[in-house]
Short mmCIF file of C-alpha atoms in Angstrom, two decimals:
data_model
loop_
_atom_site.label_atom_id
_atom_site.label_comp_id
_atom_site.label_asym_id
_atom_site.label_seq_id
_atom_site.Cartn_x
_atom_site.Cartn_y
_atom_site.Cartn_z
CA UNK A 1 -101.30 -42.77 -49.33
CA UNK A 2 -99.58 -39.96 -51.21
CA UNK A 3 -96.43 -41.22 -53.05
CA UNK A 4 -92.92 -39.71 -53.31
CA UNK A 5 -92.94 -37.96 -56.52
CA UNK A 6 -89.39 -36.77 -56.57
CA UNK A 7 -90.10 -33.19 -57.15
CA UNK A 8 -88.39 -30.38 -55.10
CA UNK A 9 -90.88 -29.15 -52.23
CA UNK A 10 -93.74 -27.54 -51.95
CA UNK A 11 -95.68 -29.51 -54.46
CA UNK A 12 -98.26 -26.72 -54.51
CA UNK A 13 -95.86 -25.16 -56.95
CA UNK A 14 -95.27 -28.36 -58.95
CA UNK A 15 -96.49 -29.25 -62.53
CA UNK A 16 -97.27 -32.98 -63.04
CA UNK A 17 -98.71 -34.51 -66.07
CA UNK A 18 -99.75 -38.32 -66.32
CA UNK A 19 -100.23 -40.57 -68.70
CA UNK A 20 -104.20 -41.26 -68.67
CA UNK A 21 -104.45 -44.34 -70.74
CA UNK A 22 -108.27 -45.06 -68.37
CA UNK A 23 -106.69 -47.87 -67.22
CA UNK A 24 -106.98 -48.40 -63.34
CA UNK A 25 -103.32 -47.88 -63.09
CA UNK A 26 -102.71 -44.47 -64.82
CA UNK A 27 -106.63 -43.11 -63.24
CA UNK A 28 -104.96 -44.13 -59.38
CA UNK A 29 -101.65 -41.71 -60.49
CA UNK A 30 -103.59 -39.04 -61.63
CA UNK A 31 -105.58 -39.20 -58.36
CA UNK A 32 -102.34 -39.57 -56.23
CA UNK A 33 -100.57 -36.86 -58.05
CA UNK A 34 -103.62 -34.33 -57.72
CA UNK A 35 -104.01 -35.50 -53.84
CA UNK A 36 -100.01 -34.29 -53.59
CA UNK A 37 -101.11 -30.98 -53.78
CA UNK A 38 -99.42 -30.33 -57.39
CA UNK A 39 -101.21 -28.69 -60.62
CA UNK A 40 -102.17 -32.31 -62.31
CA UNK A 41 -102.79 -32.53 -66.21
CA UNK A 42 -103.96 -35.61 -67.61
CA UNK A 43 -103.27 -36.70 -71.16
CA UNK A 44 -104.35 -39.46 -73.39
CA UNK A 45 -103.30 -40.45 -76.80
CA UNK A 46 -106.02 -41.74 -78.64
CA UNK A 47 -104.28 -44.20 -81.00
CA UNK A 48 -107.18 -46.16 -82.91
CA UNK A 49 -110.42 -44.48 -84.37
CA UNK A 50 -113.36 -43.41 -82.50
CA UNK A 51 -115.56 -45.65 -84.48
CA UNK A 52 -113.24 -49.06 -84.03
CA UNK A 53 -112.92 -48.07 -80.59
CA UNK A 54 -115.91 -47.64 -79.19
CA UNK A 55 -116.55 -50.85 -76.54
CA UNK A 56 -113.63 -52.56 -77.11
CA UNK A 57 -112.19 -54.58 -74.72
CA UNK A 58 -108.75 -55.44 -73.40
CA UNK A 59 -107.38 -52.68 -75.19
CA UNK A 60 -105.65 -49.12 -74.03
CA UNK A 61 -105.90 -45.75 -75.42
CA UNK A 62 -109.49 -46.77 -77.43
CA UNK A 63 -112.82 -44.72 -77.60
CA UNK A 64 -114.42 -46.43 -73.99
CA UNK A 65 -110.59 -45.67 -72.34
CA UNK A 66 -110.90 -42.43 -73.41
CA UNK A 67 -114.21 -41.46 -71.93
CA UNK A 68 -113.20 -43.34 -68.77
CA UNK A 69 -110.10 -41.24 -68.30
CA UNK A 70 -112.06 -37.91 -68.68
CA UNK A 71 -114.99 -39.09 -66.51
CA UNK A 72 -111.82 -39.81 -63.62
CA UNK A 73 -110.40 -36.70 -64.41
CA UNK A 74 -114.19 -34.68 -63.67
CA UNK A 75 -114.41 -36.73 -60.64
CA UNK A 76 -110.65 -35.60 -59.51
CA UNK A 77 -111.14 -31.91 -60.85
CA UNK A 78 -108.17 -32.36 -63.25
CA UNK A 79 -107.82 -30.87 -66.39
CA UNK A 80 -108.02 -33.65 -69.30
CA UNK A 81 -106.78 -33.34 -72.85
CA UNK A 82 -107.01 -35.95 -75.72
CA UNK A 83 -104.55 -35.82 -78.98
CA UNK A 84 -105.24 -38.13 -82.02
CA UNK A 85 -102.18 -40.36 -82.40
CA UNK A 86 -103.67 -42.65 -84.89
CA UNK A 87 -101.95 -42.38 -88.10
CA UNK A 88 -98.62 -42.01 -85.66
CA UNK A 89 -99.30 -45.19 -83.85
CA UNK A 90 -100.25 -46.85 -86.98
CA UNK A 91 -96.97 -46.42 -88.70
CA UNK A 92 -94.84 -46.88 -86.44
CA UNK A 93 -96.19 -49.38 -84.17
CA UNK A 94 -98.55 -51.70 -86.48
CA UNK A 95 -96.77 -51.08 -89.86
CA UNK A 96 -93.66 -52.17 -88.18
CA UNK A 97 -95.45 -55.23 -85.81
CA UNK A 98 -96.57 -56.34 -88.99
CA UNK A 99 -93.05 -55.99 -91.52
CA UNK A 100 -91.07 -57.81 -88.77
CA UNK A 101 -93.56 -60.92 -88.71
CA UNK A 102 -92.81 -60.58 -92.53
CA UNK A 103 -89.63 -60.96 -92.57
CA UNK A 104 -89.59 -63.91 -89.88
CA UNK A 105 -89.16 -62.17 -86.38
CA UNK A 106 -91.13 -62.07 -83.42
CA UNK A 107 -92.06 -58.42 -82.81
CA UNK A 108 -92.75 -57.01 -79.04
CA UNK A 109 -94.87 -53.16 -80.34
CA UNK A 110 -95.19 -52.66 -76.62
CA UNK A 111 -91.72 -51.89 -76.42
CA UNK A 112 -92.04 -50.06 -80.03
CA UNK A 113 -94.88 -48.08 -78.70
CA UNK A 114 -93.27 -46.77 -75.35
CA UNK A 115 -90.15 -45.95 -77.53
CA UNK A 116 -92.36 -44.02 -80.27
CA UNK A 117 -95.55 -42.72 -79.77
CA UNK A 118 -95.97 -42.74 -75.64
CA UNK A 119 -92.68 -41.81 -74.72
CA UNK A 120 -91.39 -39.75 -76.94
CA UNK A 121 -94.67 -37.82 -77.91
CA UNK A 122 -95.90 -37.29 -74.67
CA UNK A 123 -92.33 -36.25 -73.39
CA UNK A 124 -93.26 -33.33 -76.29
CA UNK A 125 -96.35 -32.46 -74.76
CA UNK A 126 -95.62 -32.83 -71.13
CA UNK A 127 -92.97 -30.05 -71.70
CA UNK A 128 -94.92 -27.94 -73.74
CA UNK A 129 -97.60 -27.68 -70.84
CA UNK A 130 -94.74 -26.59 -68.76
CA UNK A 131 -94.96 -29.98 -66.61
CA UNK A 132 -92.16 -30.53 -63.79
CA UNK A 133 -92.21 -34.44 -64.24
CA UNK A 134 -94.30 -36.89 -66.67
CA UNK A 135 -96.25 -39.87 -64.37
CA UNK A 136 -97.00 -43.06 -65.94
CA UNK A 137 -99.06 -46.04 -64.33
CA UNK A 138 -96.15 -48.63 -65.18
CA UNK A 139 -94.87 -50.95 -62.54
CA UNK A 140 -91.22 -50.08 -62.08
CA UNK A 141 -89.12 -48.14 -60.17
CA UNK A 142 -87.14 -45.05 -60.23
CA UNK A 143 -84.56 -45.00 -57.73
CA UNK A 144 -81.87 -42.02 -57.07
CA UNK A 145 -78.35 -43.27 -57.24
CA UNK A 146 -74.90 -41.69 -57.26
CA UNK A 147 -74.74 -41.05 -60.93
CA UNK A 148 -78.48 -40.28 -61.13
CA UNK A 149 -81.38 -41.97 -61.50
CA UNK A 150 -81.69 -46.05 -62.42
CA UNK A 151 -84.79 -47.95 -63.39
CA UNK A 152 -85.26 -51.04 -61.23
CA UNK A 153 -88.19 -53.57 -61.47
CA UNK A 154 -91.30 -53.56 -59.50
CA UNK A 155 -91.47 -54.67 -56.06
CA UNK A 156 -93.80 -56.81 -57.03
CA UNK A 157 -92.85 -59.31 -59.34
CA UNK A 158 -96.18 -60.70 -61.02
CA UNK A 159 -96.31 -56.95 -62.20
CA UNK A 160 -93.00 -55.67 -63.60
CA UNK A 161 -92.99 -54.09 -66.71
CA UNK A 162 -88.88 -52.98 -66.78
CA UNK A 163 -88.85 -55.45 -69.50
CA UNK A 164 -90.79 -53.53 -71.89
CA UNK A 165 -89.17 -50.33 -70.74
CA UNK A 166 -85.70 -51.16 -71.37
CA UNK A 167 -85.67 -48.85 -74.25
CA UNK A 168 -86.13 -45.49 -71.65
CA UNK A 169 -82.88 -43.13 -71.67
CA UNK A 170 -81.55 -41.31 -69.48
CA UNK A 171 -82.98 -38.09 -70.24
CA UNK A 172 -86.19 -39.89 -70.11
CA UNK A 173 -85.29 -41.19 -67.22
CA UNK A 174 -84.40 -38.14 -65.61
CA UNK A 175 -88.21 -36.89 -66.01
CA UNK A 176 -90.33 -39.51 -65.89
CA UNK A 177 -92.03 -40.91 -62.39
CA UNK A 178 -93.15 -44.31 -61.82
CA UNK A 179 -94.92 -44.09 -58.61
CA UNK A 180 -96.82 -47.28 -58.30
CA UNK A 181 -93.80 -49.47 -58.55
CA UNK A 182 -93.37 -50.03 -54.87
CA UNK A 183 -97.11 -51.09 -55.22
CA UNK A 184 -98.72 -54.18 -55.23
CA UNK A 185 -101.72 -54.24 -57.85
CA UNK A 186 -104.73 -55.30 -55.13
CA UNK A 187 -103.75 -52.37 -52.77
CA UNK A 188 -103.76 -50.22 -56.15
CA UNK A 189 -107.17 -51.07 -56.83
CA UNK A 190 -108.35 -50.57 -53.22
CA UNK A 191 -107.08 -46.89 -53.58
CA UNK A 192 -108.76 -46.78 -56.63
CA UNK A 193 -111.99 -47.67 -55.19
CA UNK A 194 -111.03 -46.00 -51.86
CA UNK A 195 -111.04 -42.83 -54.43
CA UNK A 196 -114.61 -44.01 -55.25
CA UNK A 197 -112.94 -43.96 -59.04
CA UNK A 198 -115.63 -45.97 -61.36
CA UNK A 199 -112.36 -47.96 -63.02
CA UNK A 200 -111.41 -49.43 -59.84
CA UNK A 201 -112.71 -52.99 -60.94
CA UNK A 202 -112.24 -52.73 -64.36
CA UNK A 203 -109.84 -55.66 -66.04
CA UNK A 204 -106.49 -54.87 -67.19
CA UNK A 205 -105.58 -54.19 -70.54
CA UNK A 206 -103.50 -56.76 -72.97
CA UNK A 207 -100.23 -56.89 -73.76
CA UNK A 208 -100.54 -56.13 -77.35
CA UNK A 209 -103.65 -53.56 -77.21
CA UNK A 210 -104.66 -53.51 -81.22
CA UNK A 211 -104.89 -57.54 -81.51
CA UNK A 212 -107.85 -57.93 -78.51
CA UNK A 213 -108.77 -61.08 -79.77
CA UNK A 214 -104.89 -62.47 -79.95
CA UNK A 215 -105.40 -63.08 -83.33
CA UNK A 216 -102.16 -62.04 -84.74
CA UNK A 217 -102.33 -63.32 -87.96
CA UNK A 218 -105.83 -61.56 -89.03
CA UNK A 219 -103.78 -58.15 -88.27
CA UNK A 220 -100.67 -58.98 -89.96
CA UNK A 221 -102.29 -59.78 -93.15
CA UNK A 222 -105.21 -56.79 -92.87
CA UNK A 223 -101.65 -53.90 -93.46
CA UNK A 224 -99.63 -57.11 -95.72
CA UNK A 225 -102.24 -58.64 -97.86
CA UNK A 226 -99.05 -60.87 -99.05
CA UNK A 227 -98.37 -62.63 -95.99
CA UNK A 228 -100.38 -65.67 -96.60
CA UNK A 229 -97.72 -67.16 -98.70
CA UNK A 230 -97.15 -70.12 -98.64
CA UNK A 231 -93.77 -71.94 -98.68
CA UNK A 232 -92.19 -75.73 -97.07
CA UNK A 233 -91.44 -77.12 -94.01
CA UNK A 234 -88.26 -78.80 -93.53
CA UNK A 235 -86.25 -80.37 -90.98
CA UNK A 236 -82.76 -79.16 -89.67
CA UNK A 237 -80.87 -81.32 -92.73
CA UNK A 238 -83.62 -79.80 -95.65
CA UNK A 239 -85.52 -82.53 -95.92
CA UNK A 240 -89.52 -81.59 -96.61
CA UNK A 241 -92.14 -82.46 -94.41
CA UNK A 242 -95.24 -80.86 -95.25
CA UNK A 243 -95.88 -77.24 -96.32
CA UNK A 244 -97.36 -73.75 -94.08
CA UNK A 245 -99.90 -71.15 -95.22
CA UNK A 246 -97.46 -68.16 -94.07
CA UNK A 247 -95.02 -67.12 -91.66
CA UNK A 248 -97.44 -64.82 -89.87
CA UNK A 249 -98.89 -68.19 -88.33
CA UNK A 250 -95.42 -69.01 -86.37
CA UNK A 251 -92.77 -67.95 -84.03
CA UNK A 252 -89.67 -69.77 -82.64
CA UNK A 253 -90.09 -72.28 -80.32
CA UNK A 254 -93.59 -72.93 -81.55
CA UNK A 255 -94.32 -76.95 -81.49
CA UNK A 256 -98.72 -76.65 -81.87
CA UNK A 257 -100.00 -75.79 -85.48
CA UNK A 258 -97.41 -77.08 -87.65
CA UNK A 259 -99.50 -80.10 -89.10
CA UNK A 260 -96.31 -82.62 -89.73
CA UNK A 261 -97.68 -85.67 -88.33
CA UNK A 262 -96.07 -89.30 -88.24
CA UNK A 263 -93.20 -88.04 -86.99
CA UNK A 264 -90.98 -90.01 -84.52
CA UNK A 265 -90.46 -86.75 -81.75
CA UNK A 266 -92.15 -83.68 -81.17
CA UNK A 267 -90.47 -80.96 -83.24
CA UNK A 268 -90.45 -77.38 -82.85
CA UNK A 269 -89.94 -74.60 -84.85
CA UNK A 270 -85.94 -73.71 -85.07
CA UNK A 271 -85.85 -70.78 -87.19
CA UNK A 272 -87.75 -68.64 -89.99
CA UNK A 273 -85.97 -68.33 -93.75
CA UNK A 274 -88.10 -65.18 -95.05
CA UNK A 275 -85.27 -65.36 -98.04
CA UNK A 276 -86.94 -68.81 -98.85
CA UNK A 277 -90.17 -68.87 -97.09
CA UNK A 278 -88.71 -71.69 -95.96
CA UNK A 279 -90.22 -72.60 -91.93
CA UNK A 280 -87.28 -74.95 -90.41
CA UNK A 281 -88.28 -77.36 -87.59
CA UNK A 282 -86.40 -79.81 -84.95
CA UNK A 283 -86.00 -81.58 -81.80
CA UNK A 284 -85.70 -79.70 -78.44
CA UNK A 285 -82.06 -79.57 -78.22
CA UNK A 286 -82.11 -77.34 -81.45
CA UNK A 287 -83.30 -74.95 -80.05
CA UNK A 288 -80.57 -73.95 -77.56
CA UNK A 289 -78.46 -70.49 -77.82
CA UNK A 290 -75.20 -70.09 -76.65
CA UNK A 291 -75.31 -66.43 -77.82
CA UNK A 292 -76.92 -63.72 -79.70
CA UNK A 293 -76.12 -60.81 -81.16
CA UNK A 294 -77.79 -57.70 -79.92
CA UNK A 295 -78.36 -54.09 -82.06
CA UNK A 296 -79.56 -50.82 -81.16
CA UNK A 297 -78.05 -51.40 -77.50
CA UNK A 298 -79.43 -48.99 -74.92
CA UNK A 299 -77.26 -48.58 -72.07
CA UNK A 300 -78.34 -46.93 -69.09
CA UNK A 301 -75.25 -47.42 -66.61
CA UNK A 302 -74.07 -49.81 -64.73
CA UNK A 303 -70.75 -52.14 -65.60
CA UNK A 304 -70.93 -53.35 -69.27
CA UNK A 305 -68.49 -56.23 -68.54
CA UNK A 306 -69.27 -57.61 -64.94
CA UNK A 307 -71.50 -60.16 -64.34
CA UNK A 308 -75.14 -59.67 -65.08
CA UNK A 309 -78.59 -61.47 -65.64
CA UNK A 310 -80.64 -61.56 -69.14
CA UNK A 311 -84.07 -61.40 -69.90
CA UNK A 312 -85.06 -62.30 -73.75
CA UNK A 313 -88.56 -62.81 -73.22
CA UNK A 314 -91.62 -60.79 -71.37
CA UNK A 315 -92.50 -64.47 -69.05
CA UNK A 316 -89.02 -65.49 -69.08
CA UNK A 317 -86.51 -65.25 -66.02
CA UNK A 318 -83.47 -63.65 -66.43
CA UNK A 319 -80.42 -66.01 -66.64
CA UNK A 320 -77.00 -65.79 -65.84
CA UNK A 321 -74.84 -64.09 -69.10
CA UNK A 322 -71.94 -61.50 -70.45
CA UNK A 323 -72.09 -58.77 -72.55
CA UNK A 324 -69.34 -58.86 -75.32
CA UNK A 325 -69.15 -56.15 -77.80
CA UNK A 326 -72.83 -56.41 -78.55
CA UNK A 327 -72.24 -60.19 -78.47
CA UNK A 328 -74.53 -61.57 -75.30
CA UNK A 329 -72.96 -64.89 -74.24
CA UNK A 330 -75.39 -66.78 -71.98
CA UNK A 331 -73.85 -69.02 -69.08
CA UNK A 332 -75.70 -72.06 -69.74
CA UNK A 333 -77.47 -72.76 -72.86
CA UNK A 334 -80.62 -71.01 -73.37
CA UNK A 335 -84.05 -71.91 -74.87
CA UNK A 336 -87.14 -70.00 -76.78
CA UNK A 337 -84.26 -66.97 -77.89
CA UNK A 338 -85.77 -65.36 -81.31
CA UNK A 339 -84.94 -62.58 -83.57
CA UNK A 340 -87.15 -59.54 -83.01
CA UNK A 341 -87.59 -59.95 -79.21
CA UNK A 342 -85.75 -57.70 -76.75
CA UNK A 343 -82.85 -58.86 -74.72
CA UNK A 344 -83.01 -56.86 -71.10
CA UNK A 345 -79.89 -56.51 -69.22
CA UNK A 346 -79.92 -56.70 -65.06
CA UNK A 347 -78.08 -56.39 -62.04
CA UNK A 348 -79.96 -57.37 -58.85
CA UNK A 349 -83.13 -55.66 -59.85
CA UNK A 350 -81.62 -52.88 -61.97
CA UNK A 351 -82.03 -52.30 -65.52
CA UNK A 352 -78.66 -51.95 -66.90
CA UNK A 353 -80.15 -51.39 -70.63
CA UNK A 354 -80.92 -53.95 -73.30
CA UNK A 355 -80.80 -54.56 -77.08
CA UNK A 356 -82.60 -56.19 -79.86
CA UNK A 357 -81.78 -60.03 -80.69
CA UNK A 358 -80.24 -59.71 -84.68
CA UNK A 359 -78.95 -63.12 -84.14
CA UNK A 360 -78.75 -66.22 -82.41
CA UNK A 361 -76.13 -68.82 -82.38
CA UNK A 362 -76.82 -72.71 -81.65
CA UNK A 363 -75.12 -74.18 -78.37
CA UNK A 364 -75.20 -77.48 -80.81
CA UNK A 365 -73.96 -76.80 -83.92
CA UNK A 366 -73.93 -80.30 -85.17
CA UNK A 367 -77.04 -80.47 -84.47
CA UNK A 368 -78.40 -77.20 -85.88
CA UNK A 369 -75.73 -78.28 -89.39
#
């Protein structure tokens, strides 16, 4: 199979560089764009330290990831380059995962770290090598329209990553390829091992690469020492029930860990006071949005006031809502919204852009009073 890398014919005279991260995924690109009969460069960011790296798991971009995207790149004949990203990725992806738990949001770095270091560095890079096109191993699409080119989601669901990618503009856009997202992730590993690549079996990365144990909390307070304080536990009118050991150990919509017992319904947590270290918990029903406010919109066409769909978390499915001067207005009330996640804006399967949730405002305001 040789995929449609949108690149003017003959490919012979065609620059590509991917995005090695020695995943399956980004190895199976590399491979596909080399078979095309283009000049292929491979490039990996190595974003932790060579010693913390070496045989971790479930990570991307760490010491064994590294040598596995150079051993792929022998066996393809590629050339293979490696740039330390560390200090990069760890101020501007983990400093920041870790200041937004502080202050009582729930962070999404993948979305930080396409926006920062990936994108945006290897966009430097990839045109600095004199590259026609940058590849990456995500699962979405890139599909040619009358105003240009539109990011879509995967064809296959279980895999789409447009949610994490809603932050891409249109000059990005415009150079970037994304040519497994017609792909279903079996037949990409039987090209892999068609290939005879050595990564063909090997498991897929995390969602958040630098916490491979999914012990968020133990990262958080490694960079903010300070985030174990402690504060109360109260109920939607103030009332105390029972005290935490630190925001870092809770998100909205969380009902497990909160150590209130007695209590006459299951309660969840509403919202996060970082002003008073205050952790405020209620019934279901609180926890229903009627709207949120969205910053740092990203629009990348489409109509801003016709009808479209919303996404506001990775798992979630996108619901039924208007956009109104940065104002998203959801059709029917809408459940496990929180401050720091993304909000990704549809139409069909198109990416129309996305923001980041400031706000939220309760569909039941006597009950959230």
């Amino acid at each position: 199979m040789t995929p449609d890398f949108q690149l003017e014919a003959p490919l012979s005279k065609r620059r590509i560089v991917v995005a090695m991260s020695g995943g399956v995924d980004s190895s199976v690109v590399a491979a596909l764009a080399a078979r095309s009969g283009a000049e292929t460069i491979g490039i990996t960011l190595q974003l932790y330290d060579h010693g913390a790296a070496v045989g971790r798991t479930g990570s991307c971009c760490a010491g064994q990831d590294i040598r596995d995207a150079r051993a792929v790149a022998d066996r393809l004949g590629i050339a293979h380059y490696v740039f330390d990203h560390e200090s990069a990725f760890r101020q501007s992806v983990i400093d920041d995962f870790a200041d937004e738990y502080m202050a009582g949001r729930t962070p999404i770095p993948c979305v930080k770290c396409n926006m920062g270091v990936k994108f945006t560095d290897l966009f430097r890079l990839a045109k600095e090598l004199g590259a026609d096109c940058l590849a990456t191993g995500h699962y979405v699409r890139r599909v040619v329209g009358a105003d240009g080119p539109e990011l879509h989601r995967a064809a296959d669901p279980a895999r789409d990553q447009s949610y994490f990618l809603f932050a891409t503009t249109r000059a990005q856009l415009d150079y970037l390829r994304f040519p497994l997202g017609g792909l279903p992730k079996p037949q990409v590993r039987e090209i892999a091992a068609e290939l005879g690549l050595a990564v063909a079996l090997k498991p897929d990365s995390q969602d958040i690469c630098f916490v491979p144990d999914g012990d968020y909390a133990a990262i958080v307070r490694k960079v903010r020492p300070e985030a174990d304080t402690s504060g109360e536990i109260v109920d939607l009118a103030g009332r105390v029930l029972g005290r935490h050991r630190g925001f870092i150990h809770f998100t909205v919509g969380q009902r497990r860990g909160l150590e209130i017992g007695g209590q006459a319904q299951p309660l969840y947590v509403v919202r996060l006071e970082p002003e008073t270290r205050r952790v405020v918990v209620g019934p279901r029903e609180a926890l229903a949005v009627a709207a949120a406010r969205l910053t740092d919109i990203n629009w990348l066409g489409g109509d801003r006031d016709g009808p479209l769909t919303a996404k506001v978390r990775s798992l979630a499915k996108p619901v039924p809502a208007r956009l109104d001067d940065g104002r998203l207005i959801f059709d029917a009330p809408e459940y496990g919204v929180a401050p720091g996640q993304a909000a990704v804006l549809y139409d069909g399967d198109r990416v129309l852009g996305g923001g980041w949730i400031a706000e939220t405002e309760p569909a039941m305001l006597a009950v959230a009073a």
